[in-house]
Each structure stands twice: as C-alpha cells, then as structure tokens.
C-alpha cells in the first residue's frame, strides 16, 4: 500500500509549545485520522508522554505512567496538554499532565522519571512464538475478507493506517476470533518505515513514545478473544478507561525500527470491563516495557460468556 508509513505516529507526537493556562508548561498536539467516532486513545497517551518528557531536562528517563481517560477526544482536533512540575529530586522526578479539548479535561496522567542506578535484573522469558515472517500482515489477512461492521475505511486503517505493521499469534480478531478462545495472544509490531525525527524529543524519547502509542491498539484483544468477540462484531463498543505503563530499559538505537514482540494476557473480564496486560520484548529477548489497561467492553448476543 502506498500510504503505509509511520508518519501518523510522528505527526501525533509532534508538539507545539503554548502559553500555560493551568500549570507550569503547555503544549498542543493534534489527534490523527481514524475511522471511528472518537480519536485513538494511544494518541493521548503518546502525546502526554512526549509532553512529560519535554519537561524533564536533566537526563532522567521516563520509567512509569499512570493514566485515566475521562472523555472521548475529537478526531483531527487540537488537544492542549498542561504539565505540572510536581517534583524534581536527585534520583526521581514526577509530572502531572492533563489534556484539554474544547475547554474540558479529557485525559490525565502521572509520569515518573528516574536517573537510574546499579541493581539486580530479572524478567520473564521470551515467549516461544512463530516469527513475523511466518505470519500474514494485517493487509494480507484482510485482502479478500469482509463482514460485520467493517467498512472500506476501517479495512484500510487496520491494513495500513496505524503506522505499524502488526502480525498476530494466533490469528487476528478483526472479523472473527482466529484460533481458540484463549486468554492470551502475541503481536509482532514494527513501524512501516524508519521512525522520523521528532522536534523536541531525542531518538530514545521518541522510541519510548512509540511504545506508548502502539500499545493501545491491541491491549484489549486478549479479553475480546477469550470472550469470543471481534472488532467488526455488530453492537460492540469499547473504550479505554485507565492505563499504566512501565519502561524497564531504553531501546538501543535502531531497535524501534525493527520487530518487537508484544506478549499479551487477559487478566479479568467482569461488569462490562476487561483488563489486559502486555509485555514488549526486544530482538535480543530483553523486556522493554510492561502495560496494563482496563477498558469498557459492551457487547450483546450469544457469543458473550464467561471463561
């Protein structure tokens, strides 16, 4: 596809400094096109990540973020991010970021930064899954398929509009649940082309923002999978509620331009909400980040059940 580039991501995290109205610093950013009624939640997480990182100038690296989504954001509209400098210590720094659109707060997060120090190391093992070259891309999978609520716009978006190539193990949940209704899956992710420089961010900061951006696309999919739901199912409505992310180590130069493995698990589903977890692994097996997200999942019909 001619338009399969990573430019939507870098456009999303390109911020414009603004005069603060509520806190210490302010930036504006624009949500990117998507075929749904509201903007992609990863836009807000990644934009707030970029705003928080731009407020820390002493070399500390982002190690955690905790977010709440309070209102849907309009697509293609400006969001204003106000940054409060809560603490600057020798080893750690803390920021609060609030996103505003049309004068209302729609997103809030706390972000923490660390100088880093020597210590022990532990992580889970890299899951054994087929490599990305053995799996179809979203575009290849969807090429001759249709059904449900999928439109030409959503098909094009899933295939090439999200800045990243995504390959599922087992198969995706676009039009049906490919494979068993298991509470786990893995997704190989790679930008369609090399990530562009982003003004105001170092390459390492841009790469951290890339993980924050792409993580939201599929984090609820293991919950959908175990419930027997798919994205094109009639009546399905989802929304991000809250989100937490920990960055364990920086990405080495160039790693974010290649394949990363995103191993995911459905942790719980009840009362119209689902909790998904995910771990990003680099090509050397190092765990780069951990994600937890709870989302609203509304669906009716006989396919929905306990597992």
Tab-separated table of C-alpha atoms in Angstrom:
chain	number	residue	atom	x	y	z
A	1	UNK	CA	0.000	0.000	0.000
A	2	UNK	CA	1.342	3.417	-0.954
A	3	UNK	CA	0.348	5.088	2.309
A	4	UNK	CA	1.870	2.566	4.708
A	5	UNK	CA	4.282	4.830	6.553
A	6	UNK	CA	4.881	5.639	10.221
A	7	UNK	CA	4.210	9.333	9.650
A	8	UNK	CA	0.885	9.333	11.535
A	9	UNK	CA	2.734	8.420	14.727
A	10	UNK	CA	5.422	11.082	14.371
A	11	UNK	CA	2.775	13.661	13.464
A	12	UNK	CA	0.827	12.720	16.591
A	13	UNK	CA	3.789	13.266	18.937
A	14	UNK	CA	4.988	16.497	17.324
A	15	UNK	CA	4.048	19.099	19.937
A	16	UNK	CA	3.795	22.866	19.717
A	17	UNK	CA	4.749	24.854	22.849
A	18	UNK	CA	1.933	27.055	24.168
A	19	UNK	CA	1.389	29.534	26.966
A	20	UNK	CA	0.250	27.616	30.083
A	21	UNK	CA	-3.202	28.367	31.488
A	22	UNK	CA	-3.317	25.986	34.458
A	23	UNK	CA	0.136	24.607	35.321
A	24	UNK	CA	3.820	25.181	34.553
A	25	UNK	CA	4.215	24.240	30.871
A	26	UNK	CA	1.831	23.666	27.987
A	27	UNK	CA	1.923	22.044	24.548
A	28	UNK	CA	-0.647	21.385	21.842
A	29	UNK	CA	-0.948	18.361	19.551
A	30	UNK	CA	-3.476	17.110	17.008
A	31	UNK	CA	-5.236	13.729	17.113
A	32	UNK	CA	-4.740	11.651	13.979
A	33	UNK	CA	-7.368	10.382	11.491
A	34	UNK	CA	-9.157	7.118	12.239
A	35	UNK	CA	-12.486	5.661	11.028
A	36	UNK	CA	-14.207	5.612	14.437
A	37	UNK	CA	-16.413	8.218	16.182
A	38	UNK	CA	-13.605	9.196	18.581
A	39	UNK	CA	-9.836	9.619	18.419
A	40	UNK	CA	-7.448	6.764	19.103
A	41	UNK	CA	-6.561	6.591	22.801
A	42	UNK	CA	-2.906	5.926	22.007
A	43	UNK	CA	-2.702	9.452	20.567
A	44	UNK	CA	-3.421	10.858	24.026
A	45	UNK	CA	-1.030	8.536	25.852
A	46	UNK	CA	1.822	9.179	23.413
A	47	UNK	CA	1.226	12.929	23.285
A	48	UNK	CA	1.164	13.168	27.079
A	49	UNK	CA	4.315	11.020	27.166
A	50	UNK	CA	6.028	13.469	24.832
A	51	UNK	CA	4.838	16.474	26.868
A	52	UNK	CA	6.083	14.969	30.132
A	53	UNK	CA	9.453	14.044	28.616
A	54	UNK	CA	9.933	17.533	27.202
A	55	UNK	CA	9.528	18.945	30.721
A	56	UNK	CA	12.463	16.925	32.159
A	57	UNK	CA	15.773	18.399	31.054
A	58	UNK	CA	18.363	16.818	33.395
A	59	UNK	CA	18.702	13.459	31.650
A	60	UNK	CA	16.288	11.404	33.763
A	61	UNK	CA	14.386	8.771	31.767
A	62	UNK	CA	10.671	8.006	31.936
A	63	UNK	CA	10.046	4.811	33.898
A	64	UNK	CA	6.290	4.824	34.550
A	65	UNK	CA	2.988	6.447	33.576
A	66	UNK	CA	-0.482	6.054	35.063
A	67	UNK	CA	-3.377	7.454	33.030
A	68	UNK	CA	-7.148	7.948	33.078
A	69	UNK	CA	-9.334	8.630	30.045
A	70	UNK	CA	-12.238	10.823	31.130
A	71	UNK	CA	-13.860	11.955	27.869
A	72	UNK	CA	-13.536	10.969	24.207
A	73	UNK	CA	-11.313	13.195	22.061
A	74	UNK	CA	-12.406	14.587	18.710
A	75	UNK	CA	-10.518	13.380	15.647
A	76	UNK	CA	-8.242	15.828	13.869
A	77	UNK	CA	-8.629	18.427	16.595
A	78	UNK	CA	-6.104	20.090	18.825
A	79	UNK	CA	-5.568	18.824	22.380
A	80	UNK	CA	-3.870	21.098	24.901
A	81	UNK	CA	-1.514	19.348	27.355
A	82	UNK	CA	-0.714	21.187	30.583
A	83	UNK	CA	2.272	19.878	32.563
A	84	UNK	CA	2.645	20.374	36.323
A	85	UNK	CA	6.196	20.025	37.671
A	86	UNK	CA	5.354	18.169	40.872
A	87	UNK	CA	8.857	17.154	41.951
A	88	UNK	CA	12.467	17.304	40.807
A	89	UNK	CA	14.718	15.260	43.063
A	90	UNK	CA	18.229	13.934	42.672
A	91	UNK	CA	17.095	10.439	41.695
A	92	UNK	CA	13.469	10.868	40.593
A	93	UNK	CA	11.127	13.468	39.099
A	94	UNK	CA	7.318	13.493	38.857
A	95	UNK	CA	4.978	15.242	36.441
A	96	UNK	CA	1.217	15.545	36.116
A	97	UNK	CA	-0.133	16.015	32.582
A	98	UNK	CA	-3.728	16.977	31.776
A	99	UNK	CA	-5.174	17.008	28.285
A	100	UNK	CA	-7.895	19.550	27.439
A	101	UNK	CA	-10.137	19.831	24.399
A	102	UNK	CA	-12.969	22.331	23.952
A	103	UNK	CA	-12.169	23.664	27.412
A	104	UNK	CA	-12.769	20.333	29.190
A	105	UNK	CA	-10.283	17.922	30.721
A	106	UNK	CA	-10.396	14.619	28.852
A	107	UNK	CA	-7.183	12.877	29.952
A	108	UNK	CA	-4.877	12.938	32.971
A	109	UNK	CA	-1.701	11.101	33.879
A	110	UNK	CA	1.123	10.995	36.373
A	111	UNK	CA	4.573	10.301	34.937
A	112	UNK	CA	7.711	9.441	36.880
A	113	UNK	CA	11.334	9.743	35.759
A	114	UNK	CA	14.476	8.126	37.155
A	115	UNK	CA	18.189	8.909	36.977
A	116	UNK	CA	18.970	5.177	37.179
A	117	UNK	CA	21.439	3.301	39.370
A	118	UNK	CA	23.094	-0.141	39.530
A	119	UNK	CA	20.890	-3.030	40.651
A	120	UNK	CA	19.845	-6.617	40.042
A	121	UNK	CA	17.974	-7.798	36.970
A	122	UNK	CA	15.027	-10.144	36.383
A	123	UNK	CA	12.394	-10.608	33.702
A	124	UNK	CA	10.056	-13.295	32.319
A	125	UNK	CA	11.246	-15.493	29.499
A	126	UNK	CA	10.584	-14.513	25.921
A	127	UNK	CA	7.506	-16.447	24.712
A	128	UNK	CA	8.121	-19.042	22.005
A	129	UNK	CA	6.024	-17.959	19.003
A	130	UNK	CA	6.404	-18.065	15.210
A	131	UNK	CA	8.487	-15.263	13.741
A	132	UNK	CA	6.857	-12.326	11.952
A	133	UNK	CA	7.987	-13.505	8.503
A	134	UNK	CA	5.867	-16.640	9.010
A	135	UNK	CA	2.700	-14.613	9.668
A	136	UNK	CA	0.455	-12.532	7.401
A	137	UNK	CA	0.356	-8.777	7.772
A	138	UNK	CA	-3.000	-7.189	8.544
A	139	UNK	CA	-3.235	-6.087	4.898
A	140	UNK	CA	-2.587	-9.629	3.650
A	141	UNK	CA	-5.068	-11.110	6.105
A	142	UNK	CA	-7.836	-8.656	5.215
A	143	UNK	CA	-7.231	-8.510	1.452
A	144	UNK	CA	-10.062	-10.878	0.479
A	145	UNK	CA	-12.169	-10.708	3.635
A	146	UNK	CA	-15.219	-8.676	4.588
A	147	UNK	CA	-18.118	-8.798	7.023
A	148	UNK	CA	-19.647	-7.402	10.171
A	149	UNK	CA	-19.252	-3.673	10.667
A	150	UNK	CA	-16.039	-3.497	8.644
A	151	UNK	CA	-16.113	-0.656	6.115
A	152	UNK	CA	-13.657	0.270	3.393
A	153	UNK	CA	-12.303	2.902	5.774
A	154	UNK	CA	-11.799	0.540	8.709
A	155	UNK	CA	-10.245	-2.090	6.443
A	156	UNK	CA	-7.757	0.451	5.092
A	157	UNK	CA	-6.999	1.669	8.625
A	158	UNK	CA	-6.397	-1.829	10.005
A	159	UNK	CA	-4.293	-2.671	6.945
A	160	UNK	CA	-2.031	0.347	6.757
A	161	UNK	CA	-3.269	3.411	8.626
A	162	UNK	CA	-1.864	2.791	12.093
A	163	UNK	CA	1.844	3.490	11.395
A	164	UNK	CA	2.821	-0.042	12.482
A	165	UNK	CA	2.735	-3.477	10.840
A	166	UNK	CA	1.034	-5.879	13.293
A	167	UNK	CA	1.093	-9.681	12.987
A	168	UNK	CA	-0.929	-11.811	15.395
A	169	UNK	CA	-0.313	-15.158	17.113
A	170	UNK	CA	-2.813	-16.807	16.912
A	171	UNK	CA	-4.591	-15.011	14.066
A	172	UNK	CA	-6.214	-11.582	14.497
A	173	UNK	CA	-9.655	-10.729	15.868
A	174	UNK	CA	-10.732	-8.299	13.148
A	175	UNK	CA	-13.654	-10.284	11.674
A	176	UNK	CA	-13.712	-13.401	13.835
A	177	UNK	CA	-11.708	-14.982	16.624
A	178	UNK	CA	-8.951	-16.777	14.737
A	179	UNK	CA	-7.885	-19.823	16.725
A	180	UNK	CA	-9.041	-20.911	20.172
A	181	UNK	CA	-10.734	-18.640	22.708
A	182	UNK	CA	-7.605	-18.487	24.828
A	183	UNK	CA	-6.841	-15.611	27.239
A	184	UNK	CA	-3.558	-14.708	25.587
A	185	UNK	CA	-2.005	-13.671	22.298
A	186	UNK	CA	1.173	-12.134	20.925
A	187	UNK	CA	1.567	-9.402	18.331
A	188	UNK	CA	4.715	-8.629	16.375
A	189	UNK	CA	4.919	-4.867	15.777
A	190	UNK	CA	7.212	-2.833	13.515
A	191	UNK	CA	6.830	0.646	12.005
A	192	UNK	CA	6.086	0.608	8.284
A	193	UNK	CA	9.257	2.616	7.731
A	194	UNK	CA	12.038	4.066	9.862
A	195	UNK	CA	10.745	6.458	12.504
A	196	UNK	CA	11.289	10.083	11.622
A	197	UNK	CA	12.963	12.578	13.963
A	198	UNK	CA	10.520	14.416	16.236
A	199	UNK	CA	11.284	18.005	17.167
A	200	UNK	CA	11.837	18.415	20.905
A	201	UNK	CA	12.486	14.692	21.538
A	202	UNK	CA	15.673	12.677	21.443
A	203	UNK	CA	15.531	9.458	19.452
A	204	UNK	CA	15.338	7.496	22.717
A	205	UNK	CA	12.387	9.612	23.889
A	206	UNK	CA	10.673	9.233	20.509
A	207	UNK	CA	11.078	5.461	20.754
A	208	UNK	CA	9.522	5.402	24.239
A	209	UNK	CA	6.620	7.459	22.853
A	210	UNK	CA	6.297	4.907	20.024
A	211	UNK	CA	5.727	2.103	22.539
A	212	UNK	CA	3.170	4.257	24.374
A	213	UNK	CA	1.438	4.948	21.057
A	214	UNK	CA	1.245	1.433	19.613
A	215	UNK	CA	0.471	-0.420	22.858
A	216	UNK	CA	-3.163	0.722	22.960
A	217	UNK	CA	-4.207	-0.772	19.601
A	218	UNK	CA	-4.283	-4.403	20.734
A	219	UNK	CA	-4.088	-4.468	24.551
A	220	UNK	CA	-7.796	-5.364	24.947
A	221	UNK	CA	-7.701	-8.031	22.225
A	222	UNK	CA	-6.901	-10.962	24.553
A	223	UNK	CA	-10.044	-10.020	26.514
A	224	UNK	CA	-12.083	-9.926	23.285
A	225	UNK	CA	-10.544	-13.253	22.252
A	226	UNK	CA	-11.417	-15.110	25.435
A	227	UNK	CA	-14.974	-13.688	25.333
A	228	UNK	CA	-15.416	-14.733	21.689
A	229	UNK	CA	-15.703	-11.150	20.425
A	230	UNK	CA	-14.123	-9.457	17.412
A	231	UNK	CA	-13.701	-5.857	16.281
A	232	UNK	CA	-16.264	-5.990	13.455
A	233	UNK	CA	-18.966	-7.533	15.629
A	234	UNK	CA	-22.336	-5.796	15.464
A	235	UNK	CA	-23.022	-3.827	18.622
A	236	UNK	CA	-19.500	-3.998	20.054
A	237	UNK	CA	-18.423	-0.768	21.786
A	238	UNK	CA	-15.077	-0.400	23.538
A	239	UNK	CA	-13.315	2.481	25.246
A	240	UNK	CA	-10.104	2.878	27.219
A	241	UNK	CA	-10.703	3.659	30.899
A	242	UNK	CA	-7.295	3.660	32.520
A	243	UNK	CA	-3.775	2.723	31.527
A	244	UNK	CA	-0.463	2.046	33.237
A	245	UNK	CA	2.933	1.562	31.634
A	246	UNK	CA	6.404	0.851	32.985
A	247	UNK	CA	9.555	1.358	30.916
A	248	UNK	CA	12.220	-1.050	32.157
A	249	UNK	CA	15.128	-0.137	29.890
A	250	UNK	CA	15.735	2.226	26.981
A	251	UNK	CA	15.605	0.915	23.442
A	252	UNK	CA	19.007	0.666	21.824
A	253	UNK	CA	19.424	2.889	18.736
A	254	UNK	CA	17.551	1.453	15.772
A	255	UNK	CA	15.666	-1.216	17.752
A	256	UNK	CA	12.341	0.606	17.461
A	257	UNK	CA	12.603	0.425	13.662
A	258	UNK	CA	12.577	-3.397	13.744
A	259	UNK	CA	10.278	-6.116	15.025
A	260	UNK	CA	9.274	-6.083	18.692
A	261	UNK	CA	7.196	-8.820	20.327
A	262	UNK	CA	4.173	-7.681	22.345
A	263	UNK	CA	3.001	-10.628	24.504
A	264	UNK	CA	-0.476	-10.078	25.967
A	265	UNK	CA	-2.797	-11.653	28.531
A	266	UNK	CA	-6.449	-11.214	29.547
A	267	UNK	CA	-6.311	-10.671	33.285
A	268	UNK	CA	-10.021	-10.236	34.056
A	269	UNK	CA	-13.418	-9.533	32.500
A	270	UNK	CA	-16.491	-8.581	34.515
A	271	UNK	CA	-19.249	-5.957	34.751
A	272	UNK	CA	-18.652	-4.605	31.246
A	273	UNK	CA	-14.929	-4.073	31.813
A	274	UNK	CA	-11.861	-6.017	30.773
A	275	UNK	CA	-8.266	-5.838	31.985
A	276	UNK	CA	-5.419	-6.692	29.634
A	277	UNK	CA	-1.688	-6.857	30.252
A	278	UNK	CA	1.209	-6.803	27.819
A	279	UNK	CA	4.984	-7.038	27.711
A	280	UNK	CA	7.243	-5.673	24.978
A	281	UNK	CA	10.376	-7.670	24.172
A	282	UNK	CA	13.272	-6.537	22.018
A	283	UNK	CA	15.044	-8.665	19.387
A	284	UNK	CA	17.583	-9.821	21.987
A	285	UNK	CA	14.790	-11.015	24.319
A	286	UNK	CA	15.138	-8.108	26.745
A	287	UNK	CA	11.871	-6.938	28.303
A	288	UNK	CA	11.461	-3.285	27.344
A	289	UNK	CA	8.125	-2.328	28.893
A	290	UNK	CA	5.025	-3.636	30.662
A	291	UNK	CA	1.469	-2.397	30.042
A	292	UNK	CA	-1.815	-2.764	31.937
A	293	UNK	CA	-5.070	-1.338	30.625
A	294	UNK	CA	-8.697	-1.596	31.652
A	295	UNK	CA	-11.341	-0.896	29.055
A	296	UNK	CA	-15.091	-0.756	28.739
A	297	UNK	CA	-16.419	-3.639	26.630
A	298	UNK	CA	-20.098	-3.516	25.690
A	299	UNK	CA	-21.497	-6.266	23.513
A	300	UNK	CA	-24.634	-8.348	23.366
A	301	UNK	CA	-25.589	-11.646	21.836
A	302	UNK	CA	-24.958	-15.328	22.459
A	303	UNK	CA	-21.206	-15.183	21.859
A	304	UNK	CA	-20.521	-13.272	25.064
A	305	UNK	CA	-19.853	-15.508	28.061
A	306	UNK	CA	-17.646	-16.365	30.997
A	307	UNK	CA	-14.362	-18.190	30.557
